[in-house]
CSV table of C-alpha atoms in Angstrom, one decimal:
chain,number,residue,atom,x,y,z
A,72,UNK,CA,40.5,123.8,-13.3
A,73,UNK,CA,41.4,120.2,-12.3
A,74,UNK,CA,41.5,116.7,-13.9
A,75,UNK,CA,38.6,114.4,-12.7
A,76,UNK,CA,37.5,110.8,-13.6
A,77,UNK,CA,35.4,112.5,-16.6
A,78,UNK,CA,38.7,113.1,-18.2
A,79,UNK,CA,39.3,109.4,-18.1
A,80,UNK,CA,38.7,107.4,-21.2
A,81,UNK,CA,35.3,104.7,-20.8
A,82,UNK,CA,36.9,101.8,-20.9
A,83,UNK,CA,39.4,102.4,-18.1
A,84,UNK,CA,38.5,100.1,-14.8
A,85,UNK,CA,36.8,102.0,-12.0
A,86,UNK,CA,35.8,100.9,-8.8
A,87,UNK,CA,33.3,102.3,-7.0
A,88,UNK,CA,32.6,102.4,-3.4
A,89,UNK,CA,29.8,104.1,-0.9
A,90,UNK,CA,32.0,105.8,1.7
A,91,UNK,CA,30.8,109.0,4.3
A,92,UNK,CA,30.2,112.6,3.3
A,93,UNK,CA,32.3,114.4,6.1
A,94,UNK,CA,30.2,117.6,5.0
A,95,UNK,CA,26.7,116.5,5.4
A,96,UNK,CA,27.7,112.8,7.3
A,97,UNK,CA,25.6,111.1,4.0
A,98,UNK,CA,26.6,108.0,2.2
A,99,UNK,CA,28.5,109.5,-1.0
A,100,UNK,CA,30.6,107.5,-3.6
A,101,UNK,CA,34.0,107.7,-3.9
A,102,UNK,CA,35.8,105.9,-7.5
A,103,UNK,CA,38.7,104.3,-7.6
A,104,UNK,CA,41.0,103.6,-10.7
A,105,UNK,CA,44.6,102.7,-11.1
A,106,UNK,CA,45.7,104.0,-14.0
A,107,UNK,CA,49.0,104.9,-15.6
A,108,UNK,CA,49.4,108.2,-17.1
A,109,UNK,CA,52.1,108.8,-19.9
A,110,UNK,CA,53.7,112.3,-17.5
A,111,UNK,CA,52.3,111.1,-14.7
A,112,UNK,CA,54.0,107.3,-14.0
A,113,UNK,CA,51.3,105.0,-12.3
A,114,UNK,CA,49.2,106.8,-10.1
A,115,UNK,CA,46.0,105.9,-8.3
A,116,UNK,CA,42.8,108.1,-8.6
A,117,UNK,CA,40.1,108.9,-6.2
A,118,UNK,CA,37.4,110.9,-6.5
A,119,UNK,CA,34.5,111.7,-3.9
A,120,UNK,CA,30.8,112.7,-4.9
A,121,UNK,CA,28.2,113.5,-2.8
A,122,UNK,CA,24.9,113.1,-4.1
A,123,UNK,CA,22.7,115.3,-1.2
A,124,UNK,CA,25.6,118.5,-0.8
A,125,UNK,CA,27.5,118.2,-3.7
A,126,UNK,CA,30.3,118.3,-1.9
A,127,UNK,CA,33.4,116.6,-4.3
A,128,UNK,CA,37.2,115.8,-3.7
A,129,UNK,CA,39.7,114.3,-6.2
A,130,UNK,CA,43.4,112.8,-4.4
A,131,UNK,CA,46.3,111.2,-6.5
A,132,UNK,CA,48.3,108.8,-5.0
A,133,UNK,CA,51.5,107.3,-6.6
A,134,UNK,CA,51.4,104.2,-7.1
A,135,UNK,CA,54.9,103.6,-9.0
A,136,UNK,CA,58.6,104.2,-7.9
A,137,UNK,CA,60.2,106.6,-5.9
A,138,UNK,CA,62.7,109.4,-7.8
A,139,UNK,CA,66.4,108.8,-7.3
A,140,UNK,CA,66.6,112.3,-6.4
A,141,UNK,CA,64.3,114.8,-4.7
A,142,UNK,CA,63.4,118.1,-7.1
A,143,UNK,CA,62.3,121.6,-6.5
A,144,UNK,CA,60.2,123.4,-8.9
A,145,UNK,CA,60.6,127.2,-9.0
A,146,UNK,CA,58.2,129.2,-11.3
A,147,UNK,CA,57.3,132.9,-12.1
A,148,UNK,CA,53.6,133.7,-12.8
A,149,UNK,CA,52.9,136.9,-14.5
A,150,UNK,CA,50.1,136.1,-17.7
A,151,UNK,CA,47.2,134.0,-17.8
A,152,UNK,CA,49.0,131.1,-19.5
A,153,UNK,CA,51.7,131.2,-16.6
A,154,UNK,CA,48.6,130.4,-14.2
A,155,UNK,CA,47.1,127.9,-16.5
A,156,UNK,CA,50.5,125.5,-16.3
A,157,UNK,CA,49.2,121.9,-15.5
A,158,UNK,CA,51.0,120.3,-12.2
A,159,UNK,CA,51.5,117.5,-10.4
A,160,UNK,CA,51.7,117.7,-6.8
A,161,UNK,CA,52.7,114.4,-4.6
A,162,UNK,CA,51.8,113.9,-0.5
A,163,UNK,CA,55.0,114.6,0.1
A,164,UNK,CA,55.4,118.1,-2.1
A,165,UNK,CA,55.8,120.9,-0.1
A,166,UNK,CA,54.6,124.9,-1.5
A,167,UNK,CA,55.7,127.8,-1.0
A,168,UNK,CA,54.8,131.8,-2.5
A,169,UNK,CA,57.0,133.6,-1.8
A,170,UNK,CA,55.5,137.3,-2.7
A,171,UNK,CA,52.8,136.1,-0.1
A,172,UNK,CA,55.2,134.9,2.2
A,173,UNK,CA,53.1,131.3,2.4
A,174,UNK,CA,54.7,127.9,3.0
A,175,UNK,CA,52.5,124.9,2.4
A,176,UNK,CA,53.9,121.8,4.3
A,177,UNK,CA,53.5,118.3,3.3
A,178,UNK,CA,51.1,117.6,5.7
A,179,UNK,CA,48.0,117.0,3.8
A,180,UNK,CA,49.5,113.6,2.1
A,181,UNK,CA,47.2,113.9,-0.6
A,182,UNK,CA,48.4,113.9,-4.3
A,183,UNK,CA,46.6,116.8,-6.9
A,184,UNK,CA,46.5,116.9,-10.6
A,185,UNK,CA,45.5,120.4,-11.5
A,186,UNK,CA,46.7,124.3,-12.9
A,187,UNK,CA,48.5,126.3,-10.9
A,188,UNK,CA,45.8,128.4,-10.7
A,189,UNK,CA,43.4,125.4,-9.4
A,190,UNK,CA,46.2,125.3,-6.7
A,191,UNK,CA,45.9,128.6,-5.5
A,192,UNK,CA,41.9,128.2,-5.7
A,193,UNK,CA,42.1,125.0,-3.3
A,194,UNK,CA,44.4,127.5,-1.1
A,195,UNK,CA,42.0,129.8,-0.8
A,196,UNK,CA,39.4,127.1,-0.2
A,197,UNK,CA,41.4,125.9,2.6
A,198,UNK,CA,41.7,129.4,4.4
A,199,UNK,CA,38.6,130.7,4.0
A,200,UNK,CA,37.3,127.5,6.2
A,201,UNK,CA,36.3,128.2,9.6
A,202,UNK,CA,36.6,132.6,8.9
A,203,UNK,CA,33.3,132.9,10.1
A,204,UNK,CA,34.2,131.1,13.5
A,205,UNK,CA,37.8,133.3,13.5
A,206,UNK,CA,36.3,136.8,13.4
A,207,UNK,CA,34.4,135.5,16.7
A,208,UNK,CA,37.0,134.0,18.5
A,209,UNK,CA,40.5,134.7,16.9
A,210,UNK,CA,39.6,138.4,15.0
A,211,UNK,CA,43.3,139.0,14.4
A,212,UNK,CA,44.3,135.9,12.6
A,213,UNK,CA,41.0,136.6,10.5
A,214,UNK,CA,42.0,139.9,9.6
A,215,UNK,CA,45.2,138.4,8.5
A,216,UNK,CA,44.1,135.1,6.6
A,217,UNK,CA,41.5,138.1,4.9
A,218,UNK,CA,44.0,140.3,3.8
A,219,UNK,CA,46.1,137.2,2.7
A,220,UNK,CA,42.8,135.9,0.6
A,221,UNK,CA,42.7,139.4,-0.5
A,222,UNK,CA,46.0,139.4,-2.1
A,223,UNK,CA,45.7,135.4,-3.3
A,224,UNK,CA,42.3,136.9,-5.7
A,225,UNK,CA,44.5,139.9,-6.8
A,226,UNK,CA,47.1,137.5,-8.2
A,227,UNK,CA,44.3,135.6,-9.9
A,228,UNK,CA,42.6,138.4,-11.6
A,229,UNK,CA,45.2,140.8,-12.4
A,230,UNK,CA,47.8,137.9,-13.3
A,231,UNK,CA,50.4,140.2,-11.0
A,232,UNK,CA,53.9,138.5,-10.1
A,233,UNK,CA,54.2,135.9,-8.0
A,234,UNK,CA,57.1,133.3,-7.9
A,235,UNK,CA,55.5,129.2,-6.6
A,236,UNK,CA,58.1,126.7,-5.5
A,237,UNK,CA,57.1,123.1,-5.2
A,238,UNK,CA,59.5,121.1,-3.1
A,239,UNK,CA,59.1,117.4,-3.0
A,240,UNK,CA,61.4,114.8,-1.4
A,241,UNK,CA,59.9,112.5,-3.5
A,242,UNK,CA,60.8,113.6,-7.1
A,243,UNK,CA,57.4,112.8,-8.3
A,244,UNK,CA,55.9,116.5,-8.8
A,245,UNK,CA,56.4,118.8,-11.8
A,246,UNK,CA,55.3,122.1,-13.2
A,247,UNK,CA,54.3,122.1,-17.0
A,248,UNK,CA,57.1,124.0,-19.2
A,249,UNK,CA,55.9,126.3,-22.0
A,250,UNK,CA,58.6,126.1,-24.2
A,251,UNK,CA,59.4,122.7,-24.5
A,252,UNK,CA,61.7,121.2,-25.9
A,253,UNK,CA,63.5,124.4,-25.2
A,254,UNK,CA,64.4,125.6,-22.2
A,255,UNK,CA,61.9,127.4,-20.3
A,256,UNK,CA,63.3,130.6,-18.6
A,257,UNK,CA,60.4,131.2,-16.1
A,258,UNK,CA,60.8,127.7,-14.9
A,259,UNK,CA,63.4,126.3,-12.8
A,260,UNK,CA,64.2,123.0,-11.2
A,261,UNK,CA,67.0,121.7,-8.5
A,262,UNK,CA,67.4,118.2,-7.9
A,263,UNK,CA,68.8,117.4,-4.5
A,264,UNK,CA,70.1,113.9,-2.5
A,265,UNK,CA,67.8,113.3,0.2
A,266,UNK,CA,69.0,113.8,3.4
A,267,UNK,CA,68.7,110.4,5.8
A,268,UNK,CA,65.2,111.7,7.3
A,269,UNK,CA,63.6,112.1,4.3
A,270,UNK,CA,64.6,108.6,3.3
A,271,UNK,CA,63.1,107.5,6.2
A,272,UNK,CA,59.9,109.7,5.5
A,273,UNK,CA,59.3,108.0,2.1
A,274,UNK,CA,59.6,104.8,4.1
A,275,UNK,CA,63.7,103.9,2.5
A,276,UNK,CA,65.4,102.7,5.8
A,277,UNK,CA,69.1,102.2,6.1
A,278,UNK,CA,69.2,97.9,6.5
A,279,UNK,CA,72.9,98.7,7.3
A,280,UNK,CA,74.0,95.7,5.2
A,281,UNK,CA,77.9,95.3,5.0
A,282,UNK,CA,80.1,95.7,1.4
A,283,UNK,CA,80.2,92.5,-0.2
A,284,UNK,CA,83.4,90.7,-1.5
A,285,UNK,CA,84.8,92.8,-3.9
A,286,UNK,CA,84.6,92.3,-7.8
A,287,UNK,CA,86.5,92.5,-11.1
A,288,UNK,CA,85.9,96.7,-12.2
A,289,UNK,CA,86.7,97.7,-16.2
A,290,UNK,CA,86.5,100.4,-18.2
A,291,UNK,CA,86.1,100.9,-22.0
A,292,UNK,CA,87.4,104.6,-22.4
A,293,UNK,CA,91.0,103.6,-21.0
A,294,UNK,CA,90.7,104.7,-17.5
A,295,UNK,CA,93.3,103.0,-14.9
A,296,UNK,CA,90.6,101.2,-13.0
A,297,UNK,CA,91.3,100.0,-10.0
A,298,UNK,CA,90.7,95.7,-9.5
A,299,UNK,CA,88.2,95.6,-7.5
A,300,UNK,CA,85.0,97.5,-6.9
A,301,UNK,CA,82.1,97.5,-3.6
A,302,UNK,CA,78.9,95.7,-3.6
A,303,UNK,CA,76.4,96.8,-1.6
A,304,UNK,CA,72.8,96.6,-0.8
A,305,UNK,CA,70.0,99.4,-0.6
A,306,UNK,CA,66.3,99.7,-0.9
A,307,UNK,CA,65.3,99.5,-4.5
A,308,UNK,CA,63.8,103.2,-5.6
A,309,UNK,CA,61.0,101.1,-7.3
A,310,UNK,CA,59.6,98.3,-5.1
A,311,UNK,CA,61.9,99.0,-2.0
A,312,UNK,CA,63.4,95.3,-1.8
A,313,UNK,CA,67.6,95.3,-1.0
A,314,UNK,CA,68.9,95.4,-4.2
A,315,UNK,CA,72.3,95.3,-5.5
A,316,UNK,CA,74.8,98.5,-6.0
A,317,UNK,CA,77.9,98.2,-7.4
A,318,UNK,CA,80.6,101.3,-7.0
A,319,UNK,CA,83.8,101.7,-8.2
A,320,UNK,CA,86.7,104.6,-8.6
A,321,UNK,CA,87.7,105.6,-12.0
A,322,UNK,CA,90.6,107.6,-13.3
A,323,UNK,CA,89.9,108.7,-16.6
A,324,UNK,CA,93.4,109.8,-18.2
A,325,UNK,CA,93.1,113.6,-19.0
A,326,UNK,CA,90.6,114.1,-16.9
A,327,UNK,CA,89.7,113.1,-13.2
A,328,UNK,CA,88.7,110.3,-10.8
A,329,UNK,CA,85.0,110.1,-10.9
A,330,UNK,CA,83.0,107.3,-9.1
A,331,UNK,CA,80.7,105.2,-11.1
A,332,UNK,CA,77.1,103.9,-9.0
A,333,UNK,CA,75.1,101.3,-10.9
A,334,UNK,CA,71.8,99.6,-9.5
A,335,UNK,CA,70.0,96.6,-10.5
A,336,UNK,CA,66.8,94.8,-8.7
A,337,UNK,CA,66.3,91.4,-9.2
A,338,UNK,CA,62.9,91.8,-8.2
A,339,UNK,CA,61.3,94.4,-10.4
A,340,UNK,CA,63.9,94.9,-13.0
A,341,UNK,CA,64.8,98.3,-11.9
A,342,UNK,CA,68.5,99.7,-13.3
A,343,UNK,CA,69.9,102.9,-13.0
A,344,UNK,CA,73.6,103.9,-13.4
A,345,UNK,CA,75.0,107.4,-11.9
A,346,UNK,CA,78.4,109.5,-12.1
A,347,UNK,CA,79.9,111.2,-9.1
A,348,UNK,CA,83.0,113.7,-9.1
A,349,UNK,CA,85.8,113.0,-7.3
A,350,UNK,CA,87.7,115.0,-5.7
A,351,UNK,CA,88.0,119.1,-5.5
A,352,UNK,CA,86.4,121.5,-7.2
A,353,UNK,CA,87.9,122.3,-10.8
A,354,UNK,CA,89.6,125.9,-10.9
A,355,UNK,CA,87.6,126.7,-13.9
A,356,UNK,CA,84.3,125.5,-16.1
A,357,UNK,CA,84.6,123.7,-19.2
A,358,UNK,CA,82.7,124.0,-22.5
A,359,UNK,CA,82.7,120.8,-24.4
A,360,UNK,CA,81.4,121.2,-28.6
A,361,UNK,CA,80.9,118.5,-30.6
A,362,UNK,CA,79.9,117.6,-33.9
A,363,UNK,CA,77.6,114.5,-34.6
A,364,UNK,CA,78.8,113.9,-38.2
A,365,UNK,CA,78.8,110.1,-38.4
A,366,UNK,CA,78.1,107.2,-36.5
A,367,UNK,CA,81.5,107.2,-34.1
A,368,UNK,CA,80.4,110.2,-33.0
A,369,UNK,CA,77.3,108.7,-31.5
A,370,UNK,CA,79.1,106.0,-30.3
A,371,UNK,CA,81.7,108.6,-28.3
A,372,UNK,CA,81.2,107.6,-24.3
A,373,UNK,CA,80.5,110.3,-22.8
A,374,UNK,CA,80.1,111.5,-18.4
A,375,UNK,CA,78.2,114.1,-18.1
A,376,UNK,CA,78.0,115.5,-14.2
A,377,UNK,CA,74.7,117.0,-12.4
A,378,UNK,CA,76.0,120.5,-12.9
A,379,UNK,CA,75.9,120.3,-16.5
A,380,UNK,CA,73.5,121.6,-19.2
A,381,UNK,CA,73.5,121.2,-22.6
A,382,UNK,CA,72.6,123.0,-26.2
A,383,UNK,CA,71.5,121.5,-29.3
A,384,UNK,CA,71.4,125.0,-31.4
A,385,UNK,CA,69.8,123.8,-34.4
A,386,UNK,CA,67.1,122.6,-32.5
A,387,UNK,CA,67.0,125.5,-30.4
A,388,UNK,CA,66.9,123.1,-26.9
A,389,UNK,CA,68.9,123.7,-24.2
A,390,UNK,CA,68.3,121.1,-21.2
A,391,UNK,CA,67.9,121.5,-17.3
A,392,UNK,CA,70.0,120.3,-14.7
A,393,UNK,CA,70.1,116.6,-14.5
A,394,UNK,CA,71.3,113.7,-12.2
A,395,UNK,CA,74.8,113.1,-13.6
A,396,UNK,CA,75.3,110.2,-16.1
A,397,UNK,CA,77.5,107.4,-17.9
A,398,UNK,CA,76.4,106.7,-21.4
A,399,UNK,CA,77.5,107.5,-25.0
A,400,UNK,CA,76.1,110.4,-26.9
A,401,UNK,CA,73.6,108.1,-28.6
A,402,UNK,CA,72.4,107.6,-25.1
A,403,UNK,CA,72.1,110.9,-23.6
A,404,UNK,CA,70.3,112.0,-27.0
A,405,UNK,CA,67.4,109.3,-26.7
A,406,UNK,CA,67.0,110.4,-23.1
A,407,UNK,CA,65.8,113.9,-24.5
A,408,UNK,CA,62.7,111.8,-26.4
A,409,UNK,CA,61.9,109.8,-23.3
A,410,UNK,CA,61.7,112.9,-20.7
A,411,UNK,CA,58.9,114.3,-22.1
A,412,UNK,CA,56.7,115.4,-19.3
A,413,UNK,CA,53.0,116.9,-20.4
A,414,UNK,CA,53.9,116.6,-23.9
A,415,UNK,CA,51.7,113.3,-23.7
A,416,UNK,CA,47.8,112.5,-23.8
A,417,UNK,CA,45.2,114.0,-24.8
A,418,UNK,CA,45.4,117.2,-22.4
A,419,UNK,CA,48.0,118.3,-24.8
A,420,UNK,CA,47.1,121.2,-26.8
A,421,UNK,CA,47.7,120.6,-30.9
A,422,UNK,CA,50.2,123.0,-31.3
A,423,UNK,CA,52.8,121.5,-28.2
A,424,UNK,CA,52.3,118.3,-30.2
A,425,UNK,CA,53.3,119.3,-33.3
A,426,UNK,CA,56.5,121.3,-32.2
A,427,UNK,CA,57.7,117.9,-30.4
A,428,UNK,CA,56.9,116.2,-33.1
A,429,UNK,CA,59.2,118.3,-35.2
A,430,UNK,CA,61.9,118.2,-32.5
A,431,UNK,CA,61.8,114.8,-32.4
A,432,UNK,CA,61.6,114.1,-36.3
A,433,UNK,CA,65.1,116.8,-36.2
A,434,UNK,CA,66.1,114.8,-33.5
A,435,UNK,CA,65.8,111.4,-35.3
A,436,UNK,CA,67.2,112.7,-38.3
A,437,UNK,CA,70.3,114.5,-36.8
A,438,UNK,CA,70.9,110.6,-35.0
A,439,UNK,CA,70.3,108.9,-38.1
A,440,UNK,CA,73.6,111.5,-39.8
A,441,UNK,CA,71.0,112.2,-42.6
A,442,UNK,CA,72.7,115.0,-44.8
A,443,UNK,CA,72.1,118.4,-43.6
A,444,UNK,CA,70.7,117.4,-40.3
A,445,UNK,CA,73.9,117.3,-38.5
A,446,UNK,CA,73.7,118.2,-34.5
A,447,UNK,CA,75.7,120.3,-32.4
A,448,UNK,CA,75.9,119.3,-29.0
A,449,UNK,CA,77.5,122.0,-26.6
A,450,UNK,CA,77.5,120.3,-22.6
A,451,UNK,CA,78.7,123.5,-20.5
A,452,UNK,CA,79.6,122.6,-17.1
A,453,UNK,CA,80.6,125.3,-14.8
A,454,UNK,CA,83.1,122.7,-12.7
A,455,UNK,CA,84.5,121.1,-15.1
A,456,UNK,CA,82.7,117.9,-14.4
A,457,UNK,CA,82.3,116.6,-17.4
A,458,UNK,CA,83.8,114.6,-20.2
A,459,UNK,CA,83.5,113.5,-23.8
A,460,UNK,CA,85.7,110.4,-25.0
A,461,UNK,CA,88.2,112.1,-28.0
A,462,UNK,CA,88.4,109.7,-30.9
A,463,UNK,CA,92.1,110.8,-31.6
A,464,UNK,CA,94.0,110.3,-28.5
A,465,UNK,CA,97.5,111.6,-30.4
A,466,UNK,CA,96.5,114.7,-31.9
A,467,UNK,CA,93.7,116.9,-32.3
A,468,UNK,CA,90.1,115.8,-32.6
A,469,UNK,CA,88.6,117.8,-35.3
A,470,UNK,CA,84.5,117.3,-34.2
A,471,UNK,CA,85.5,118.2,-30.3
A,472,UNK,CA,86.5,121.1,-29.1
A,473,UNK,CA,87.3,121.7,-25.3
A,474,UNK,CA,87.5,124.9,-23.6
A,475,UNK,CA,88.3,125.9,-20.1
A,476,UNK,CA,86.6,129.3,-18.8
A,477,UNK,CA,86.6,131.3,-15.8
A,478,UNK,CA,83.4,131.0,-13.6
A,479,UNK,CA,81.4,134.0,-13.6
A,480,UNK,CA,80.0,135.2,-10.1
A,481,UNK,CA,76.4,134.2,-10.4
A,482,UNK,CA,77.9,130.6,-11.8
A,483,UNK,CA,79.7,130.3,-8.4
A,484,UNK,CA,76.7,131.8,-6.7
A,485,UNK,CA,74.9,129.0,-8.1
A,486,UNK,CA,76.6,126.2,-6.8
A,487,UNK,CA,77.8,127.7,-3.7
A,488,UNK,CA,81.1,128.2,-4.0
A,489,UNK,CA,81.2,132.0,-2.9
A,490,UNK,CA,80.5,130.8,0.9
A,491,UNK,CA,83.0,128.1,0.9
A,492,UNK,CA,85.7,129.4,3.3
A,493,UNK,CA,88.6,126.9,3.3
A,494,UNK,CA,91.7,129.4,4.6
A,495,UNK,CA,92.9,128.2,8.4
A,496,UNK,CA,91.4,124.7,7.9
């Protein structure tokens, strides 16, 4: 099951072009349309038909920005609906079952819309090419790609476990969740910094161009900032022209240094703003409640780190791990509305649509301090990362409540911090 130009509403420019069959060496037609799909940023669509073999291909390019950060995608398939998931994979996403012991490397360079299931049917596809010409020539590796296929159709039929990872430099690929806005437990993503390779396999180069003359750096949430903060250049994430980073060292009192990364392109309009630590690991998590009861409570800044999730109970959501960020609660609650991947167009199933539409109405309500529709925001970050301003800065705030814990084993597993090994240094 795939998305094709058929999908596509009328009106929507196509372009359409004879190119060669590679199957039957006939002049087929291949479409092309650039398009911008709500979950799937601005893509470009191709699709291949061949009128004397019916052979047909559909590629998805990306035709928009470049993620901050690249993401894995981990997923557990054991029902029909787990197979159906929709997902988006980039030329630069790599895949991996690991039940079949199968790694897929980003070789191809050919972006997919499809089901998971569609994925593994391409798989098979793939392997099964050539068999005939294997069990002459190569009868071992036959007998294995077989058994492999074998397996692969098991899966599909009998819906048995199998855990997919979707690994992408890029950022740009995702796996449908089920339970959204909630969080789904089967599904799991990591976002990572790219190392300086796979900058320079996405095509962002190092222009090596020196810190600029310092500037003024302040703070609104009394931090002892220091006078000056670096400006430097980098290749914008969006249209890759130098743009301009600014970065400066914070010490919030109470809390911790943290650095502070902001980004704006002249050329595109591109902004982003991004929250380091500083600093050594904290000896214990910390579990920050608050109560939205009235508009000061939205305006609270708040720095929530990348190892931080948080809870909204009375709308049952609980979010993934994020890049860190600087903002005020307002903030970080609209950026729950805007993240919405799949939960847009008309591929959407009725009934997704109507439970975002009720979180988001709770949502809006709960912003809006609308009696009885008060929110609870819990952020629980396992190193102690991450901070909400206090309104009170004399005694004790009565809508936050702060609370230090110890790190459980799979919490330090998590990030790590069991192999760290830092006697004898």
């Amino acid at each position: 099951m795939e998305i094709t130009f058929s999908d596509i509403k009328a009106d929507t420019p196509i372009l359409e072009v004879e190119s060669l069959c590679m199957s039957c060496e006939q002049n087929g037609k291949t479409r092309i349309m650039l398009t911008k799909i709500p979950h799937f940023k601005e893509v470009i669509i191709m699709s291949f038909q061949c009128s004397f073999c019916q052979d047909a291909n559909t590629q998805v390019q990306y035709g928009g920005a470049i993620e901050e950060k690249g993401a894995e995608y981990t997923c557990t398939l054991n029902s029909k609906e787990d197979y159906a998931r929709q997902i988006v994979r980039s030329e630069y996403a790599s895949i991996r079952l690991h039940e079949l012991d199968l790694e897929l490397p980003n070789t191809s360079k050919k972006g997919v819309l499809t089901t998971l299931e569609g994925l593994m049917q391409r798989i098979m596809e793939d392997l099964s090419m050539e068999q005939p010409v294997r069990k002459v020539m190569n009868p071992e590796v036959y007998a294995k790609l077989e058994d492999l296929i074998s397996k692969m159709k098991q899966h599909l039929s009998c819906y048995d476990p199998l855990t997919i990872s979707i690994d992408d430099v890029s950022g740009n690929s995702f796996i449908e969740s089920l339970s959204p806005p909630s969080l789904d437990p089967k599904l799991k993503v990591r976002f990572y910094t790219r190392s300086k390779q796979q900058n320079e396999c996405l095509g962002l180069f190092d222009n090596k161009i020196p810190i600029e003359k310092p500037n003024e750096c302040s703070s609104d949430i009394g931090s002892s900032a220091p006078s000056e903060i670096g400006v430097f250049k980098e290749p914008c994430y969006s249209c890759g022209v130098p743009s301009e980073t600014r970065m400066c060292i914070l010490k919030i009192p109470n809390f911790q240094e943290i650095i502070v990364m902001s980004t704006v392109c002249e050329r595109c309009g591109y902004k982003n703003n991004e929250v380091k630590p500083s600093g050594s690991i904290a000896a214990h998590g910390k579990l920050i409640t608050l109560s939205v009861k009235n508009s000061s409570d939205l305006s609270r800044e708040v720095i929530k780190s990348d190892s931080c999730k948080i809870r909204i109970p009375e709308l049952q959501f609980e979010s993934i791990l994020s890049p860190g960020k600087y903002t005020t609660i307002e903030g970080l609650l609209l950026d729950f509305k805007s993240h919405t991947p799949f939960l847009i167009g008309d591929s959407v199933s009725s009934e997704k649509k109507e439970k975002f539409a009720r979180f988001v109405e709770s949502l809006e309500k709960g912003m809006a301090i609308e009696l009885g529709h008060e929110l609870t925001l819990i952020l629980d970050d396992p190193l102690g990362n991450t901070f909400v301003q206090s309104l009170n800065s004399t005694g004790d705030d009565l809508n936050l409540t702060v609370t230090e814990y110890v790190r459980s084993y799979e919490q330090n597993e998590e990030f790590g911090i069991n192999d760290l090994k830092v006697e004898n240094y």
